[in-house]
């Protein structure tokens, strides 16, 4: 059955946004919650593992991969140009954090360019400024990466710098204290941005311990909790690094240099790292796997301070998501195309080619319901699971917004399971393929794609093969994957939608409505969820109550 818990009315925990300079990979398109016009705007974090059998049947990629004796993999694409791009990609991240190590990935990210064995932080910064180009570090749920775009003549210099960062960080207490102060300020800023916080809350609700409600693995926040930040020590960071920064979980990828050159440089600066020990490998193998559970969570943000910008409008944010195929699943291509077909965006757009103005969520939602400010699809694909669904931001003061937003969103979820035209499919394919290919024009994006794919498959699926798989999809493929994800095989959502859409003869469950205080948005949930649908883990539902007049009768 669909589970509706009594809303735990509390402020949303602050959540982390992604760095402004973060590169986006080609295969990031398979995982996004952005509107179609920005389909590649969300990072996908790849995990290590064997390539699926379907990869063996495509044309070999020009990407060359070599494994060093200690387990580090080196991948290159010798693409001509005035710049070279290079990155170090580590299979780590927040999903591998334990209760005593919460937030370590976030802090390691912020400690990236501090003192190392051979350089002080000041020397590091001066060296990077001399090189120029674009140098970033980033951590997320399933990966930590260090990436740069430099002149080809500086390839060895940047490999040396990355070796210092990855292998020899000093992690000084005074530098950690400085990072803590800046990180705490970052957290406080993000706490006021629901558009960044609610997607993280969605993960926390979807991947949590069913008995305690505490998030784990993919549900762990990518932001360091303030209490853990205060207690964090250099030894905490070193312990996490010793467990996960190992050669078998590391890929060095490059574009714009000879393969032999990069192999020699990686051997010179990384080749003497000892192979992973049996004890560490056993710890890595035994790491907890994500466990998805359907749930409902409501957050009352009434007591949050008003936005610092008086012109900033306040909205109610609603997210509905289902467990979806993982990045290893062949259906991930159909799901990405379905996301492109549904599209979405904000209520205002300048229009023009590629803006997604002809996608379903524009024509059937944003153009029909003026109280919906934005509506987008959700599609996150991870190594062994995923999330797929729909989200909206609505005007909390409109009389129809809270009561009808869920029926409107569920109608779109159901229509995509049985109504997809050839014209819509053709447009979605073309838009997805063009976005993929245009994104690959950036070397720093393509090198990230190479690094993450080699972590995941041990080889790379190139752009030609990606486009071939997308082009081969049919309308029946998309409808089948939509049914697989939304219906979970029993069609229960359709029955519940019919009750919630037209109100039915029977109103919301009286007891549930009383528990939730009779708010319009919550009544919609209670009505939609009145009877079991036969699937204990159907969906995760997250809503933030941004209406200043809303009050819960149950704390």
GROMACS .gro file of N, CA and C in nm, residues 53-140:
model
  264
   53UNK      N    1   2.642  -0.674  -2.103
   53UNK     CA    2   2.672  -0.749  -2.224
   53UNK      C    3   2.637  -0.672  -2.350
   54UNK      N    4   2.538  -0.582  -2.341
   54UNK     CA    5   2.496  -0.508  -2.460
   54UNK      C    6   2.606  -0.417  -2.512
   55UNK      N    7   2.705  -0.383  -2.429
   55UNK     CA    8   2.812  -0.296  -2.473
   55UNK      C    9   2.908  -0.367  -2.568
   56UNK      N   10   2.904  -0.497  -2.571
   56UNK     CA   11   3.002  -0.572  -2.650
   56UNK      C   12   2.969  -0.570  -2.799
   57UNK      N   13   2.850  -0.523  -2.836
   57UNK     CA   14   2.805  -0.534  -2.973
   57UNK      C   15   2.815  -0.404  -3.052
   58UNK      N   16   2.874  -0.299  -2.994
   58UNK     CA   17   2.878  -0.173  -3.067
   58UNK      C   18   3.018  -0.146  -3.121
   59UNK      N   19   3.027  -0.051  -3.212
   59UNK     CA   20   3.155  -0.015  -3.273
   59UNK      C   21   3.253   0.032  -3.167
   60UNK      N   22   3.376  -0.017  -3.168
   60UNK     CA   23   3.472   0.021  -3.065
   60UNK      C   24   3.494   0.172  -3.060
   61UNK      N   25   3.504   0.226  -2.941
   61UNK     CA   26   3.526   0.368  -2.922
   61UNK      C   27   3.673   0.401  -2.943
   62UNK      N   28   3.702   0.521  -2.995
   62UNK     CA   29   3.843   0.562  -3.006
   62UNK      C   30   3.909   0.586  -2.872
   63UNK      N   31   3.833   0.582  -2.764
   63UNK     CA   32   3.890   0.597  -2.631
   63UNK      C   33   3.972   0.473  -2.597
   64UNK      N   34   4.095   0.494  -2.552
   64UNK     CA   35   4.187   0.385  -2.519
   64UNK      C   36   4.199   0.377  -2.367
   65UNK      N   37   4.192   0.255  -2.313
   65UNK     CA   38   4.198   0.235  -2.168
   65UNK      C   39   4.311   0.138  -2.135
   66UNK      N   40   4.391   0.176  -2.034
   66UNK     CA   41   4.500   0.091  -1.986
   66UNK      C   42   4.491   0.081  -1.834
   67UNK      N   43   4.508  -0.039  -1.781
   67UNK     CA   44   4.511  -0.059  -1.636
   67UNK      C   45   4.655  -0.073  -1.589
   68UNK      N   46   4.694   0.003  -1.487
   68UNK     CA   47   4.827  -0.009  -1.429
   68UNK      C   48   4.830  -0.128  -1.334
   69UNK      N   49   4.949  -0.176  -1.299
   69UNK     CA   50   4.958  -0.293  -1.211
   69UNK      C   51   4.886  -0.276  -1.077
   70UNK      N   52   4.879  -0.153  -1.025
   70UNK     CA   53   4.814  -0.134  -0.895
   70UNK      C   54   4.663  -0.118  -0.905
   71UNK      N   55   4.608  -0.117  -1.027
   71UNK     CA   56   4.463  -0.110  -1.044
   71UNK      C   57   4.411   0.020  -1.099
   72UNK      N   58   4.491   0.126  -1.102
   72UNK     CA   59   4.446   0.253  -1.159
   72UNK      C   60   4.426   0.237  -1.309
   73UNK      N   61   4.315   0.290  -1.360
   73UNK     CA   62   4.288   0.285  -1.502
   73UNK      C   63   4.314   0.421  -1.566
   74UNK      N   64   4.375   0.420  -1.682
   74UNK     CA   65   4.408   0.541  -1.757
   74UNK      C   66   4.333   0.536  -1.889
   75UNK      N   67   4.254   0.640  -1.918
   75UNK     CA   68   4.173   0.644  -2.040
   75UNK      C   69   4.200   0.775  -2.114
   76UNK      N   70   4.218   0.769  -2.245
   76UNK     CA   71   4.246   0.890  -2.322
   76UNK      C   72   4.171   0.888  -2.454
   77UNK      N   73   4.149   1.008  -2.506
   77UNK     CA   74   4.096   1.030  -2.640
   77UNK      C   75   4.184   1.137  -2.702
   78UNK      N   76   4.256   1.103  -2.806
   78UNK     CA   77   4.352   1.198  -2.864
   78UNK      C   78   4.281   1.291  -2.961
   79UNK      N   79   4.212   1.389  -2.906
   79UNK     CA   80   4.137   1.485  -2.985
   79UNK      C   81   4.222   1.610  -3.007
   80UNK      N   82   4.235   1.656  -3.132
   80UNK     CA   83   4.319   1.774  -3.159
   80UNK      C   84   4.257   1.901  -3.102
   81UNK      N   85   4.341   1.999  -3.076
   81UNK     CA   86   4.292   2.127  -3.025
   81UNK      C   87   4.400   2.201  -2.950
   82UNK      N   88   4.367   2.323  -2.908
   82UNK     CA   89   4.465   2.407  -2.839
   82UNK      C   90   4.470   2.380  -2.689
   83UNK      N   91   4.374   2.304  -2.637
   83UNK     CA   92   4.370   2.277  -2.494
   83UNK      C   93   4.363   2.127  -2.469
   84UNK      N   94   4.409   2.087  -2.353
   84UNK     CA   95   4.396   1.948  -2.308
   84UNK      C   96   4.311   1.947  -2.183
   85UNK      N   97   4.232   1.843  -2.166
   85UNK     CA   98   4.149   1.828  -2.046
   85UNK      C   99   4.188   1.699  -1.975
   86UNK      N  100   4.192   1.704  -1.843
   86UNK     CA  101   4.235   1.588  -1.766
   86UNK      C  102   4.162   1.586  -1.633
   87UNK      N  103   4.130   1.465  -1.586
   87UNK     CA  104   4.060   1.453  -1.458
   87UNK      C  105   4.097   1.326  -1.386
   88UNK      N  106   4.085   1.329  -1.254
   88UNK     CA  107   4.100   1.212  -1.169
   88UNK      C  108   3.963   1.185  -1.108
   89UNK      N  109   3.911   1.064  -1.128
   89UNK     CA  110   3.776   1.030  -1.084
   89UNK      C  111   3.783   0.913  -0.987
   90UNK      N  112   3.724   0.932  -0.870
   90UNK     CA  113   3.733   0.834  -0.762
   90UNK      C  114   3.594   0.786  -0.726
   91UNK      N  115   3.579   0.656  -0.718
   91UNK     CA  116   3.451   0.594  -0.683
   91UNK      C  117   3.433   0.605  -0.532
   92UNK      N  118   3.387   0.721  -0.489
   92UNK     CA  119   3.363   0.748  -0.347
   92UNK      C  120   3.238   0.834  -0.339
   93UNK      N  121   3.223   0.914  -0.235
   93UNK     CA  122   3.107   1.001  -0.225
   93UNK      C  123   3.022   0.972  -0.103
   94UNK      N  124   2.912   1.045  -0.091
   94UNK     CA  125   2.833   1.040   0.032
   94UNK      C  126   2.764   0.906   0.054
   95UNK      N  127   2.737   0.829  -0.052
   95UNK     CA  128   2.667   0.702  -0.032
   95UNK      C  129   2.751   0.604   0.050
   96UNK      N  130   2.880   0.627   0.057
   96UNK     CA  131   2.968   0.537   0.131
   96UNK      C  132   3.001   0.588   0.272
   97UNK      N  133   2.940   0.697   0.311
   97UNK     CA  134   2.966   0.750   0.445
   97UNK      C  135   2.890   0.669   0.550
   98UNK      N  136   2.951   0.656   0.665
   98UNK     CA  137   2.889   0.589   0.779
   98UNK      C  138   2.845   0.694   0.880
   99UNK      N  139   2.766   0.658   0.981
   99UNK     CA  140   2.717   0.760   1.075
   99UNK      C  141   2.828   0.845   1.137
  100UNK      N  142   2.944   0.786   1.162
  100UNK     CA  143   3.051   0.864   1.224
  100UNK      C  144   3.130   0.945   1.121
  101UNK      N  145   3.103   0.922   0.991
  101UNK     CA  146   3.177   0.993   0.886
  101UNK      C  147   3.085   1.080   0.801
  102UNK      N  148   2.969   1.113   0.849
  102UNK     CA  149   2.875   1.195   0.772
  102UNK      C  150   2.937   1.330   0.737
  103UNK      N  151   2.923   1.368   0.611
  103UNK     CA  152   2.971   1.499   0.567
  103UNK      C  153   3.116   1.504   0.526
  104UNK      N  154   3.187   1.391   0.534
  104UNK     CA  155   3.330   1.391   0.503
  104UNK      C  156   3.354   1.428   0.356
  105UNK      N  157   3.273   1.375   0.265
  105UNK     CA  158   3.292   1.403   0.122
  105UNK      C  159   3.282   1.552   0.093
  106UNK      N  160   3.187   1.617   0.156
  106UNK     CA  161   3.170   1.761   0.138
  106UNK      C  162   3.294   1.837   0.184
  107UNK      N  163   3.346   1.802   0.301
  107UNK     CA  164   3.462   1.873   0.355
  107UNK      C  165   3.587   1.842   0.274
  108UNK      N  166   3.603   1.717   0.229
  108UNK     CA  167   3.718   1.683   0.144
  108UNK      C  168   3.716   1.766   0.016
  109UNK      N  169   3.599   1.787  -0.038
  109UNK     CA  170   3.583   1.873  -0.156
  109UNK      C  171   3.640   2.011  -0.126
  110UNK      N  172   3.602   2.068  -0.013
  110UNK     CA  173   3.646   2.204   0.021
  110UNK      C  174   3.793   2.210   0.062
  111UNK      N  175   3.851   2.098   0.097
  111UNK     CA  176   3.992   2.094   0.137
  111UNK      C  177   4.085   2.062   0.020
  112UNK      N  178   4.033   2.058  -0.100
  112UNK     CA  179   4.109   2.005  -0.214
  112UNK      C  180   4.239   2.080  -0.242
  113UNK      N  181   4.237   2.210  -0.239
  113UNK     CA  182   4.353   2.287  -0.282
  113UNK      C  183   4.426   2.350  -0.165
  114UNK      N  184   4.433   2.275  -0.057
  114UNK     CA  185   4.508   2.318   0.061
  114UNK      C  186   4.648   2.258   0.060
  115UNK      N  187   4.718   2.269   0.169
  115UNK     CA  188   4.859   2.227   0.177
  115UNK      C  189   4.874   2.078   0.152
  116UNK      N  190   4.979   2.044   0.079
  116UNK     CA  191   5.015   1.905   0.054
  116UNK      C  192   5.159   1.882   0.102
  117UNK      N  193   5.209   1.763   0.078
  117UNK     CA  194   5.344   1.729   0.122
  117UNK      C  195   5.448   1.823   0.064
  118UNK      N  196   5.431   1.863  -0.061
  118UNK     CA  197   5.533   1.941  -0.130
  118UNK      C  198   5.496   2.086  -0.154
  119UNK      N  199   5.373   2.125  -0.122
  119UNK     CA  200   5.329   2.262  -0.149
  119UNK      C  201   5.241   2.313  -0.036
  120UNK      N  202   5.258   2.441  -0.002
  120UNK     CA  203   5.163   2.505   0.088
  120UNK      C  204   5.040   2.544   0.007
  121UNK      N  205   4.935   2.583   0.075
  121UNK     CA  206   4.814   2.622   0.003
  121UNK      C  207   4.839   2.745  -0.084
  122UNK      N  208   4.922   2.837  -0.036
  122UNK     CA  209   4.955   2.957  -0.115
  122UNK      C  210   5.031   2.919  -0.241
  123UNK      N  211   5.127   2.828  -0.227
  123UNK     CA  212   5.202   2.783  -0.344
  123UNK      C  213   5.111   2.709  -0.442
  124UNK      N  214   5.019   2.633  -0.389
  124UNK     CA  215   4.923   2.561  -0.475
  124UNK      C  216   4.842   2.659  -0.558
  125UNK      N  217   4.789   2.762  -0.494
  125UNK     CA  218   4.706   2.860  -0.564
  125UNK      C  219   4.788   2.934  -0.669
  126UNK      N  220   4.911   2.973  -0.634
  126UNK     CA  221   4.995   3.044  -0.730
  126UNK      C  222   5.026   2.957  -0.851
  127UNK      N  223   5.052   2.829  -0.827
  127UNK     CA  224   5.082   2.738  -0.936
  127UNK      C  225   4.961   2.722  -1.028
  128UNK      N  226   4.843   2.709  -0.971
  128UNK     CA  227   4.721   2.695  -1.051
  128UNK      C  228   4.693   2.822  -1.131
  129UNK      N  229   4.718   2.938  -1.069
  129UNK     CA  230   4.696   3.064  -1.140
  129UNK      C  231   4.793   3.077  -1.256
  130UNK      N  232   4.914   3.026  -1.238
  130UNK     CA  233   5.012   3.031  -1.346
  130UNK      C  234   4.968   2.944  -1.464
  131UNK      N  235   4.912   2.828  -1.433
  131UNK     CA  236   4.866   2.739  -1.539
  131UNK      C  237   4.748   2.797  -1.613
  132UNK      N  238   4.663   2.874  -1.544
  132UNK     CA  239   4.542   2.925  -1.606
  132UNK      C  240   4.442   2.813  -1.628
  133UNK      N  241   4.352   2.832  -1.723
  133UNK     CA  242   4.255   2.728  -1.752
  133UNK      C  243   4.148   2.717  -1.646
  134UNK      N  244   4.088   2.599  -1.638
  134UNK     CA  245   3.975   2.575  -1.549
  134UNK      C  246   4.008   2.454  -1.463
  135UNK      N  247   4.017   2.473  -1.333
  135UNK     CA  248   4.050   2.365  -1.240
  135UNK      C  249   3.941   2.359  -1.133
  136UNK      N  250   3.880   2.241  -1.113
  136UNK     CA  251   3.774   2.227  -1.015
  136UNK      C  252   3.787   2.097  -0.938
  137UNK      N  253   3.724   2.093  -0.823
  137UNK     CA  254   3.707   1.970  -0.745
  137UNK      C  255   3.559   1.962  -0.710
  138UNK      N  256   3.506   1.840  -0.706
  138UNK     CA  257   3.363   1.824  -0.678
  138UNK      C  258   3.336   1.688  -0.617
  139UNK      N  259   3.248   1.685  -0.521
  139UNK     CA  260   3.205   1.558  -0.463
  139UNK      C  261   3.054   1.549  -0.469
  140UNK      N  262   3.002   1.428  -0.478
  140UNK     CA  263   2.858   1.407  -0.478
  140UNK      C  264   2.828   1.267  -0.428
   0.00000   0.00000   0.00000
